[in-house]
PDB file of C-alpha atoms in Angstrom:
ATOM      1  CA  UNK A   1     -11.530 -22.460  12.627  1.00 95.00           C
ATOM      2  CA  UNK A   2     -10.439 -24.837  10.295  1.00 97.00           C
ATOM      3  CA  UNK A   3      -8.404 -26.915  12.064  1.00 97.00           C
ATOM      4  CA  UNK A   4      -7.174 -27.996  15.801  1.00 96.00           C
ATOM      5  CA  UNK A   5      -4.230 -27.999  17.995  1.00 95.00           C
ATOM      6  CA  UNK A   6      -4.459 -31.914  17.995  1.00 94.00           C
ATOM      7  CA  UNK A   7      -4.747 -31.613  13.815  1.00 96.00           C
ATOM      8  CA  UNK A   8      -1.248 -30.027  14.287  1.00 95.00           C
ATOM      9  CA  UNK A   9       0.147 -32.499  16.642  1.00 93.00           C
ATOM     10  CA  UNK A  10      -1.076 -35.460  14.620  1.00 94.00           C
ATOM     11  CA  UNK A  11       1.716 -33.877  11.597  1.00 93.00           C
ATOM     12  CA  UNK A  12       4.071 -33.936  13.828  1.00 90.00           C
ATOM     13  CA  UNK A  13       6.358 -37.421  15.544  1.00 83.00           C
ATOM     14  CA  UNK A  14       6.606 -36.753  19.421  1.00 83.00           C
ATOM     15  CA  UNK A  15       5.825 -33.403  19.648  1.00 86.00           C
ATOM     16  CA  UNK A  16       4.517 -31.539  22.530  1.00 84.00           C
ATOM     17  CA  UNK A  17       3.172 -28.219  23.099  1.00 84.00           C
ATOM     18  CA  UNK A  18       3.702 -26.596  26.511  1.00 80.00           C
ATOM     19  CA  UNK A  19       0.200 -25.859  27.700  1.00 76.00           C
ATOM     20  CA  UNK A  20       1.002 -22.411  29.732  1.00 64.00           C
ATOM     21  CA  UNK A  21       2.610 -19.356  28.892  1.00 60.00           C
ATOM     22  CA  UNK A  22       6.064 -18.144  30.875  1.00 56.00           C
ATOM     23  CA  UNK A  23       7.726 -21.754  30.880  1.00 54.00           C
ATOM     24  CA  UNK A  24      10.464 -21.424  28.427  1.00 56.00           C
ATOM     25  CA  UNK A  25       9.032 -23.669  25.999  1.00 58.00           C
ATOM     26  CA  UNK A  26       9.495 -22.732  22.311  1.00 73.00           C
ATOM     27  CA  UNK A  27       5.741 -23.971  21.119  1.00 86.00           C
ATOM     28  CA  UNK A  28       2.465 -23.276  23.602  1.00 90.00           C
ATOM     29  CA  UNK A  29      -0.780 -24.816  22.360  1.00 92.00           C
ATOM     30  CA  UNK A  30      -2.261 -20.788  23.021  1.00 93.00           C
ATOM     31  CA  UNK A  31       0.590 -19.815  20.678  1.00 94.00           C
ATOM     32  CA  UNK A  32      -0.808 -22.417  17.962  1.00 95.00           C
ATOM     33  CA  UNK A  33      -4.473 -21.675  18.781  1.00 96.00           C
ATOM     34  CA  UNK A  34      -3.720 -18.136  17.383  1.00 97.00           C
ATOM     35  CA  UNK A  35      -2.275 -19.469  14.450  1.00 97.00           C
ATOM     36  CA  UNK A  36      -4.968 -21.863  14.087  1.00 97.00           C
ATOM     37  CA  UNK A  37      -6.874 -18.557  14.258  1.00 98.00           C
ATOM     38  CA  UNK A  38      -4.960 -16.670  11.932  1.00 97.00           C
ATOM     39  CA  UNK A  39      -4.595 -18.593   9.155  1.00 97.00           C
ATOM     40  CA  UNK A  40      -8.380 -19.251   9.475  1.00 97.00           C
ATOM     41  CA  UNK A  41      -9.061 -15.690   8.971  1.00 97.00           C
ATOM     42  CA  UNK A  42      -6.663 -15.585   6.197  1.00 96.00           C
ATOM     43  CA  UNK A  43      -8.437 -18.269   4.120  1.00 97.00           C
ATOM     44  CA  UNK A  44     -11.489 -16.726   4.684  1.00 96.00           C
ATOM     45  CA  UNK A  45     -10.162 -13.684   3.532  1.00 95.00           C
ATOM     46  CA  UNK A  46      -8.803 -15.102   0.119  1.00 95.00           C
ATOM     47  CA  UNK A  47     -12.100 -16.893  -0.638  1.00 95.00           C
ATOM     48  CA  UNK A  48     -14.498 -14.449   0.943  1.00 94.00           C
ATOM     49  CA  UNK A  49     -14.929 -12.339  -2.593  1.00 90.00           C
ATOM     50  CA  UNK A  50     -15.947 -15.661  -4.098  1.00 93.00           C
ATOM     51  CA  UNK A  51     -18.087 -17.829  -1.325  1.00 94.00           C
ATOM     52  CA  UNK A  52     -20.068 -17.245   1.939  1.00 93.00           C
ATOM     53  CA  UNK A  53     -17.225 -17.382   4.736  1.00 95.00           C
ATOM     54  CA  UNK A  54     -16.639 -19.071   7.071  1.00 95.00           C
ATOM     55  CA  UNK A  55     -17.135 -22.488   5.327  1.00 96.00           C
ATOM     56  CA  UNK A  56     -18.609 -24.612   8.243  1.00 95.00           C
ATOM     57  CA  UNK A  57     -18.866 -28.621   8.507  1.00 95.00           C
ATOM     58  CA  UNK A  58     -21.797 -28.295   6.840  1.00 96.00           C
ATOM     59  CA  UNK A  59     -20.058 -28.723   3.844  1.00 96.00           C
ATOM     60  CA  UNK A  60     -17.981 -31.289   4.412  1.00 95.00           C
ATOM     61  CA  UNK A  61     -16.424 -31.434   1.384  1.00 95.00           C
ATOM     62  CA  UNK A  62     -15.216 -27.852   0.881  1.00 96.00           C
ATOM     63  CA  UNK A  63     -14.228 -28.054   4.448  1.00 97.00           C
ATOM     64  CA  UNK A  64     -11.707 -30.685   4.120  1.00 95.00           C
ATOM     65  CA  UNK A  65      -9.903 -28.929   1.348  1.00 95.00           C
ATOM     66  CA  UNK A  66     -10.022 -26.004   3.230  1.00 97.00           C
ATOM     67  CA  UNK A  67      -8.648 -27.680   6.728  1.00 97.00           C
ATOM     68  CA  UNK A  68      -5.867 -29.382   4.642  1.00 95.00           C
ATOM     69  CA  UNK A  69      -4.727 -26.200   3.333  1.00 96.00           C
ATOM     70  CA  UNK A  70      -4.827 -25.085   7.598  1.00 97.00           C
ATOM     71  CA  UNK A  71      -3.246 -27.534   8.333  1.00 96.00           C
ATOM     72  CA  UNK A  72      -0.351 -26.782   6.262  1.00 94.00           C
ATOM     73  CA  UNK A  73       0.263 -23.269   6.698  1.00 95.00           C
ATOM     74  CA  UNK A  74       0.002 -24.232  10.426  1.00 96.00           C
ATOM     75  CA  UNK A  75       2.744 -27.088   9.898  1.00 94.00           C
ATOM     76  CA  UNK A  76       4.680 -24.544   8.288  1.00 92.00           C
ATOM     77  CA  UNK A  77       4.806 -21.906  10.832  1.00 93.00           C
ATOM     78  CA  UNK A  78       5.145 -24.525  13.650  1.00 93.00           C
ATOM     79  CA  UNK A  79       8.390 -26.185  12.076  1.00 90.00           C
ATOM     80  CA  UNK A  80       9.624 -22.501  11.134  1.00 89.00           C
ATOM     81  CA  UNK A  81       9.716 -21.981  14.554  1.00 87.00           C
ATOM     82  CA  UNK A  82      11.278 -24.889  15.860  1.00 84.00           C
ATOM     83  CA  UNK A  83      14.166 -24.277  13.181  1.00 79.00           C
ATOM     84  CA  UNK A  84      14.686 -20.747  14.271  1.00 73.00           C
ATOM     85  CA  UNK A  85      14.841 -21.245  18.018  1.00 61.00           C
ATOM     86  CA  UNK A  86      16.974 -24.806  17.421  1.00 62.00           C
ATOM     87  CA  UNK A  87      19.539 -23.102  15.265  1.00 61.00           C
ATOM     88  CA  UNK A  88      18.666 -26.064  12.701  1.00 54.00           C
ATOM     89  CA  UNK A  89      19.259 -25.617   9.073  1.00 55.00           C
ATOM     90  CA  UNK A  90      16.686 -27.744   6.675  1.00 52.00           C
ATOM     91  CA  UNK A  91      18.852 -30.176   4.509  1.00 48.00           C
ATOM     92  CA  UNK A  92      18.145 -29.690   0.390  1.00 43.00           C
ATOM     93  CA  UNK A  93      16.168 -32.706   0.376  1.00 40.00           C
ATOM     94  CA  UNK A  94      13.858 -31.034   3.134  1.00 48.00           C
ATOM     95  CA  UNK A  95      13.720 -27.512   1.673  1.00 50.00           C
ATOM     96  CA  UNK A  96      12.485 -29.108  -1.551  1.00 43.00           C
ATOM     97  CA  UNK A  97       9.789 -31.336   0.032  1.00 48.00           C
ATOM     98  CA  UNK A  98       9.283 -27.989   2.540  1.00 48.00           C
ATOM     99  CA  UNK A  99       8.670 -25.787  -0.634  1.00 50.00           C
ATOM    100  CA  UNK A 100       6.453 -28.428  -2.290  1.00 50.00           C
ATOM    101  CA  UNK A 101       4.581 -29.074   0.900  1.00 51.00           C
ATOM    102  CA  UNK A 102       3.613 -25.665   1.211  1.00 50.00           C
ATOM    103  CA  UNK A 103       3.014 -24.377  -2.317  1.00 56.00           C
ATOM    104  CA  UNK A 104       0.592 -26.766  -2.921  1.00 81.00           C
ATOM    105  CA  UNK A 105      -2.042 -25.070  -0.274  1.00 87.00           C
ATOM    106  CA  UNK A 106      -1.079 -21.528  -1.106  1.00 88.00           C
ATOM    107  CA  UNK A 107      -1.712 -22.631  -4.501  1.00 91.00           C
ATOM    108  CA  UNK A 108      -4.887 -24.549  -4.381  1.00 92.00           C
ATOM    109  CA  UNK A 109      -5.737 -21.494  -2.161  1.00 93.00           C
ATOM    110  CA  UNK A 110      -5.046 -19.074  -5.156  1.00 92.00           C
ATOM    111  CA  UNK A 111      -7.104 -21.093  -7.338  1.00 92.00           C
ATOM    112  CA  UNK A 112     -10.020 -21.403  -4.780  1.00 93.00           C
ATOM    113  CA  UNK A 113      -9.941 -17.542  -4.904  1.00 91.00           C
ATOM    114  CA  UNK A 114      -9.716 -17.088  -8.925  1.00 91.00           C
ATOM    115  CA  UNK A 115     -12.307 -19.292  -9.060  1.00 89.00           C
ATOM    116  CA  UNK A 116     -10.590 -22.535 -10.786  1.00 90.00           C
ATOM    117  CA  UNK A 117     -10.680 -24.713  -8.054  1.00 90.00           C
ATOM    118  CA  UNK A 118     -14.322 -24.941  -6.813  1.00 91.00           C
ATOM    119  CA  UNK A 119     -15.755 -25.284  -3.131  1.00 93.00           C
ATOM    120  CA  UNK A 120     -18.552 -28.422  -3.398  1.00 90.00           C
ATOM    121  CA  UNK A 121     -21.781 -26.835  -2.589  1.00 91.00           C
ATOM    122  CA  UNK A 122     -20.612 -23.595  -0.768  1.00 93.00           C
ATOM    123  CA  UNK A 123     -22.830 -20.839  -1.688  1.00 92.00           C
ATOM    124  CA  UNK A 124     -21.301 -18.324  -3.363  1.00 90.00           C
ATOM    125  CA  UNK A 125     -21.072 -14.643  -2.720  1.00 87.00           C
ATOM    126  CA  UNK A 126     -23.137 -12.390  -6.060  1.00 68.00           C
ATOM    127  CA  UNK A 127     -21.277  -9.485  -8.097  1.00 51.00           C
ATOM    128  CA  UNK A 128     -22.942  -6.930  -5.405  1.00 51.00           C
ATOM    129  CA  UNK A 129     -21.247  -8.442  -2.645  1.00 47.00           C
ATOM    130  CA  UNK A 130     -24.280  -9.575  -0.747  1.00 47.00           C
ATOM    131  CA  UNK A 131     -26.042 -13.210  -0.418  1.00 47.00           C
ATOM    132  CA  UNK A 132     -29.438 -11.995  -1.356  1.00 44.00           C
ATOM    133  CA  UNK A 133     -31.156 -10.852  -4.488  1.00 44.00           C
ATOM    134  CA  UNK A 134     -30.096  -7.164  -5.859  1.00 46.00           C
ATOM    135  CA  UNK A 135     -33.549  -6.664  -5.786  1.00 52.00           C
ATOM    136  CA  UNK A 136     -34.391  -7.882  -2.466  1.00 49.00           C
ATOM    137  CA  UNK A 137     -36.717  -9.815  -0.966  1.00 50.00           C
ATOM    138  CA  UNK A 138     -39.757  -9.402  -2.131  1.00 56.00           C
ATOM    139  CA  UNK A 139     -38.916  -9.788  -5.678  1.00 57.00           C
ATOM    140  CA  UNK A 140     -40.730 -11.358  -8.283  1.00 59.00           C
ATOM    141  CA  UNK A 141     -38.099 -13.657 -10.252  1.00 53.00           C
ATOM    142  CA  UNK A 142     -40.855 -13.908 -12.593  1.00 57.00           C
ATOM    143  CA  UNK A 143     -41.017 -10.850 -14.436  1.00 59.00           C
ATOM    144  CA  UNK A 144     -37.937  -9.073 -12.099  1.00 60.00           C
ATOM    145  CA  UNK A 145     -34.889 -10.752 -14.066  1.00 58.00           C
ATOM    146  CA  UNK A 146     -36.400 -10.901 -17.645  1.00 61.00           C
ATOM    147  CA  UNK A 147     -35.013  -9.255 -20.445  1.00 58.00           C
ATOM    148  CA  UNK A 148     -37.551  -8.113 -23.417  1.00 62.00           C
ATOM    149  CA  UNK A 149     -35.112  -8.900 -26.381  1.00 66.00           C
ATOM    150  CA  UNK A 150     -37.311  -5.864 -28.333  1.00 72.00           C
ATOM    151  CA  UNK A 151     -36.684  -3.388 -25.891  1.00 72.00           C
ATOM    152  CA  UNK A 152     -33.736  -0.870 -24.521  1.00 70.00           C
ATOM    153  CA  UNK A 153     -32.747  -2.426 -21.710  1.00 61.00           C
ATOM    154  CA  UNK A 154     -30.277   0.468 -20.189  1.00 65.00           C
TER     155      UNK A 154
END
């Protein structure tokens, strides 16, 4: 996953997520665990065409990017949340940082997919779909992916 509960907590002032199920409480850490979990599995959906998922630590650079844009769509759900079971309505000043809070990830998310925004060091995923050569593993590089310029190729 790319993110925690605490990553969550430390975005919001004062807030507090009931630790068991059945107490009334509008937010339970399970309840952000599994959209920890979610939105993990989304990202990795959106990039997986383009780069080996899931990005691990490993990478630390990719994975930052990727556990800020987590984070966010997290944040996101969390808040929506506590507005819907506090009745509150979001003030125009928050609804436009709210909108450009969260585009930003989707977007940079988008881009990471396309292609445009790269993923430091991440290996990437070939046209066949696979991480290894088309031809397998015992090929010869050598002579294998050569092209004689005075042949017909295909």
């Amino acid at each position: 996953m790319y993110c925690s509960v605490q990553d969550i907590k430390d975005e919001f002032k004062q807030i507090v997520f009931a630790t068991q199920q059945n107490t009334g409480a509008t937010l339970t850490e399970s309840l952000v665990e599994e959209w920890i979990y979610q939105e993990s599995e989304y990202i990795d959906a959106k990039i997986s065409t383009r780069y080996q998922t899931p990005v691990t630590q490993d990478y630390s650079n990719a994975f930052v990017v990727l556990k800020r844009i987590c984070i966010f769509r997290v944040c996101q759900r969390v808040k929506n949340k506590l507005e819907v079971k506090a009745n509150a309505t979001q003030l125009n000043s928050e609804e436009k940082f709210s909108e450009n809070y969260v585009q930003t990830p989707n977007f940079d998310l988008d881009q990471i997919a396309k292609g445009n925004l790269l993923l430091k060091n991440v290996p990437l995923v070939n046209s066949n779909g696979d991480v290894a050569s088309s031809c397998g593993v015992e090929c010869d590089v050598s002579t294998c992916h050569t092209f004689d310029v005075g042949k017909q190729q295909w």
